[in-house]
C-alpha positions as CSV (number, residue, x, y, z in Angstrom):
1,M,-0.3,0.2,-0.3
2,A,2.9,2.8,0.5
3,P,3.2,3.3,-2.9
4,F,0.3,4.9,-2.6
5,E,-0.2,6.8,-0.2
6,A,-1.2,10.4,-0.4
7,Y,0.6,13.3,0.9
8,R,3.7,11.7,-0.3
9,D,4.3,14.2,-3.6
10,F,3.1,11.2,-5.6
11,A,1.8,11.9,-9.2
12,S,-2.0,12.1,-8.5
13,E,-2.8,9.0,-9.9
14,R,-0.2,7.1,-7.1
15,D,-1.9,9.6,-4.3
16,Q,-5.3,7.0,-3.2
17,W,-5.1,6.9,0.6
18,E,-5.0,8.3,3.8
19,R,-5.5,5.6,6.0
20,W,-6.8,2.6,6.2
21,S,-8.1,-0.9,8.3
22,I,-8.9,-4.7,7.8
23,Q,-12.7,-4.9,7.4
24,G,-15.4,-6.5,5.5
25,G,-16.4,-9.5,8.2
26,S,-18.2,-7.3,9.7
27,D,-19.8,-5.2,7.6
28,G,-20.8,-8.1,4.7
29,F,-18.1,-6.5,2.2
30,G,-15.4,-8.8,2.8
31,F,-15.7,-12.5,1.9
32,R,-17.5,-15.4,2.3
33,A,-15.6,-18.5,4.0
34,L,-15.9,-22.1,1.8
35,P,-18.3,-24.6,4.0
36,G,-16.4,-26.0,7.0
37,M,-14.1,-23.6,6.6
38,Q,-15.7,-20.3,8.8
39,D,-13.7,-21.6,12.4
40,D,-10.1,-21.7,10.4
41,P,-7.9,-19.7,12.5
42,R,-6.3,-18.8,9.4
43,L,-9.7,-17.1,8.0
44,I,-8.3,-13.1,9.3
45,H,-11.6,-10.6,10.6
46,D,-12.0,-7.1,11.2
47,Q,-9.3,-5.2,13.4
48,P,-11.0,-3.5,16.4
49,H,-12.9,0.0,15.7
50,G,-10.7,2.5,18.1
51,E,-13.9,3.7,20.2
52,Q,-16.7,0.7,19.7
53,G,-14.4,-2.3,20.1
54,P,-14.2,-5.6,18.9
55,R,-16.0,-6.1,15.0
56,P,-17.2,-9.5,14.7
57,S,-17.6,-11.0,11.5
58,L,-20.9,-12.1,10.3
59,A,-21.4,-15.7,9.8
60,G,-20.0,-17.3,7.3
61,M,-17.8,-13.9,6.4
62,C,-14.4,-12.9,6.8
63,A,-12.0,-9.9,6.3
64,G,-9.6,-12.1,3.9
65,G,-7.5,-15.0,3.8
66,P,-6.0,-17.6,1.9
67,R,-7.5,-17.8,-1.5
68,G,-8.5,-21.8,-0.8
69,L,-10.5,-20.7,2.3
70,L,-12.5,-18.0,0.1
71,D,-15.4,-18.7,-1.4
72,L,-15.4,-16.2,-4.7
73,A,-17.4,-17.8,-7.0
74,G,-20.4,-18.3,-4.7
75,P,-22.4,-14.8,-4.8
76,V,-22.0,-14.7,-8.3
77,T,-23.1,-18.4,-8.9
78,E,-26.1,-17.5,-6.6
79,A,-27.1,-14.0,-8.5
80,K,-27.3,-16.0,-11.1
81,I,-29.4,-18.9,-10.2
82,A,-31.5,-15.9,-8.2
83,A,-31.9,-13.5,-11.4
84,G,-33.1,-16.2,-13.4
85,R,-35.8,-17.4,-11.0
86,L,-36.9,-13.5,-10.6
87,W,-36.9,-13.1,-14.3
88,D,-39.4,-15.9,-14.6
89,L,-41.5,-14.7,-12.0
90,F,-42.1,-11.8,-12.8
91,H,-43.2,-13.0,-17.2
92,Q,-45.0,-15.9,-15.6
93,L,-47.2,-12.8,-13.4
94,R,-47.2,-9.5,-15.4
95,D,-50.0,-10.9,-17.6
96,L,-52.5,-12.2,-14.5
97,M,-51.5,-9.3,-12.8
98,P,-52.6,-5.4,-13.0
99,A,-50.1,-3.7,-15.4
100,V,-47.3,-2.1,-13.2
101,L,-46.3,1.2,-14.1
102,P,-43.0,2.7,-13.9
103,L,-41.9,5.0,-10.8
104,E,-42.0,8.1,-12.9
105,H,-45.8,8.3,-12.9
106,F,-46.1,8.5,-9.5
107,R,-42.8,11.0,-9.5
108,T,-45.1,13.2,-11.2
109,L,-48.6,12.5,-9.4
110,P,-50.1,16.3,-8.1
111,E,-49.8,14.8,-4.6
112,N,-45.8,14.4,-5.0
113,H,-45.5,17.8,-5.9
114,V,-43.7,20.3,-3.9
115,R,-43.4,24.0,-4.7
116,Y,-40.3,25.1,-5.9
117,M,-39.6,28.5,-4.4
118,P,-36.3,30.5,-3.1
119,V,-36.5,31.7,0.6
120,G,-38.9,34.8,1.6
121,A,-40.0,34.6,-2.4
122,D,-43.6,35.2,-3.4
123,P,-45.4,31.2,-3.4
124,E,-47.5,32.4,-6.1
125,D,-44.6,33.1,-9.0
126,Y,-43.3,29.4,-8.4
127,P,-44.6,26.6,-9.8
128,L,-45.2,23.0,-8.4
129,V,-42.6,20.8,-9.2
130,P,-42.2,16.9,-8.6
131,N,-40.8,16.5,-4.9
132,S,-37.1,15.4,-5.4
133,N,-37.7,13.2,-1.9
134,L,-38.7,10.1,-3.9
135,T,-39.9,8.3,-0.3
136,P,-44.1,9.0,-0.9
137,A,-43.8,7.5,-5.1
138,L,-41.2,4.8,-4.4
139,E,-43.5,3.3,-1.2
140,Q,-46.6,4.3,-4.2
141,Y,-44.6,2.2,-6.7
142,R,-43.7,-0.5,-4.4
143,A,-47.2,-0.7,-3.3
144,Q,-48.2,-2.9,-7.0
145,P,-49.0,-6.2,-6.2
146,L,-46.6,-7.5,-8.6
147,I,-43.7,-5.4,-7.4
148,Q,-45.2,-6.6,-3.8
149,R,-45.1,-9.9,-4.6
150,L,-41.8,-9.7,-6.2
151,R,-39.7,-8.0,-3.1
152,A,-41.4,-10.5,-1.3
153,T,-39.6,-13.9,-2.8
154,P,-36.6,-15.0,-0.8
155,F,-34.6,-14.4,-4.0
156,F,-35.0,-10.7,-4.8
157,T,-32.1,-9.2,-3.1
158,A,-29.3,-11.6,-5.0
159,G,-31.8,-11.4,-8.1
160,V,-33.0,-7.8,-8.9
161,V,-30.9,-5.8,-11.0
162,R,-30.7,-2.2,-9.7
163,E,-34.2,-1.7,-8.2
164,L,-33.6,1.7,-7.9
165,P,-34.8,4.5,-9.7
166,D,-37.0,1.4,-11.5
167,M,-36.6,-1.9,-11.8
168,L,-39.1,-2.6,-14.8
169,P,-36.6,-1.8,-18.2
170,W,-34.7,-5.0,-17.0
171,F,-36.8,-7.2,-17.2
172,A,-37.5,-6.3,-21.1
173,L,-34.2,-7.9,-21.3
174,T,-34.2,-11.9,-22.6
175,R,-33.5,-14.1,-19.6
176,E,-29.8,-14.3,-20.8
177,E,-29.1,-11.2,-20.6
178,Y,-30.9,-10.1,-17.2
179,V,-28.8,-13.2,-15.6
180,A,-25.6,-12.0,-17.5
181,Q,-25.9,-8.5,-16.2
182,Q,-27.2,-9.5,-12.7
183,A,-23.9,-11.7,-12.4
184,E,-21.6,-8.5,-13.3
185,D,-23.3,-6.5,-10.8
186,A,-22.2,-9.4,-8.0
187,L,-19.2,-9.0,-8.5
188,R,-16.9,-6.8,-6.8
189,R,-16.7,-2.9,-7.2
190,S,-13.7,-2.6,-4.7
191,E,-10.2,-1.6,-6.0
192,L,-7.7,-4.3,-6.8
193,L,-3.8,-4.0,-5.3
194,T,-2.0,-6.9,-7.2
195,L,0.6,-9.2,-6.5
196,D,3.2,-7.5,-8.4
197,G,2.5,-3.5,-7.8
198,W,0.0,-2.6,-9.6
199,W,-3.3,-0.3,-8.3
200,I,-6.3,-1.7,-10.3
201,E,-9.6,0.7,-10.4
202,R,-12.6,0.4,-12.3
203,D,-12.6,3.2,-14.9
204,H,-8.9,4.2,-15.1
205,L,-6.0,3.4,-16.1
206,P,-4.0,0.9,-14.4
207,V,-0.9,2.0,-11.8
208,H,2.3,0.7,-11.2
209,G,3.5,1.0,-7.7
210,A,7.1,1.3,-8.5
211,C,7.0,3.8,-11.2
212,E,6.7,7.5,-11.0
213,S,3.8,8.5,-12.9
214,L,2.1,6.7,-15.5
215,D,3.9,8.7,-18.1
216,T,7.4,7.4,-17.2
217,C,5.9,3.7,-16.6
218,P,7.9,1.3,-18.6
219,H,5.9,-1.3,-17.8
220,R,2.1,-0.8,-19.1
221,T,2.4,-3.1,-22.0
222,D,-0.1,-5.3,-20.6
223,R,-1.5,-3.2,-18.3
224,S,-2.8,-0.3,-21.0
225,E,-6.6,-0.6,-20.8
226,P,-8.7,-0.5,-17.5
227,W,-9.7,-3.6,-16.1
228,T,-13.8,-4.7,-15.9
229,R,-15.1,-6.0,-12.6
230,A,-14.9,-9.2,-14.7
231,E,-11.0,-9.2,-14.9
232,K,-10.2,-8.5,-11.4
233,A,-12.5,-10.9,-10.1
234,A,-10.5,-13.4,-12.7
235,Y,-7.2,-12.3,-11.3
236,L,-8.3,-13.4,-7.6
237,E,-9.8,-16.8,-8.8
238,H,-6.8,-17.9,-10.5
239,L,-4.4,-16.7,-7.5
240,P,-2.9,-19.9,-6.3
241,D,-4.5,-21.3,-2.8
242,D,-2.0,-20.3,-0.4
243,V,-1.9,-16.4,-1.7
244,I,-3.5,-14.0,1.2
245,I,-6.2,-12.2,0.0
246,V,-7.3,-9.2,2.6
247,R,-10.2,-6.5,2.2
248,L,-9.1,-3.2,3.4
249,H,-11.8,-0.2,3.7
250,C,-10.0,2.6,2.6
251,K,-10.4,6.4,3.6
252,V,-9.5,8.2,0.3
């Protein structure tokens, strides 16, 4: 991590973090241990919080450990299964239940409008506009029978693709497209620091910690494009079983 510490007069692309801590088991953003490995002493758990004390891991979760003890593929596999079941349920019910109206319909209802007005101005000079607070509209949207049925299924959380602001357009995809999109969403979104010192950030060019800057880096032959989430996941999947992977929570 040291080559990417902030305030060290590095090039801007290497100025990445101010402080970090080992964290992921207690908040669910870490790694799932393989079945039967949850109590293995080689697993790594969250550092205690300075004021709140210990942060125990959620059941089956950890902040890291040897690659061979971590279930990296399981969450994606489960997301694919759940997405397929959710897509099937939507298309089974859509012709049997009242048509679902999009969130935008409820957002524009008169009762969900507020008057946009600078402080001290005459209210009559400013029209009503849709409320930027989506809470009332979202409650009405979710109250629709078909949306209620989808949200009540045990596989909804793992199977839905980006519920907000509106999940309906996703079900216009084919089943294969929907499942593939959910698999993509289930992949880790965090940055990656590789064994050979590359800082991999989504939508940015990889940065080599041993080089002064992107412009002067001589190692860019194979690292000239941003990595996708699938490429980062594949990197972790193909690490040897004894390589230790740790999730860090960074203040940037």
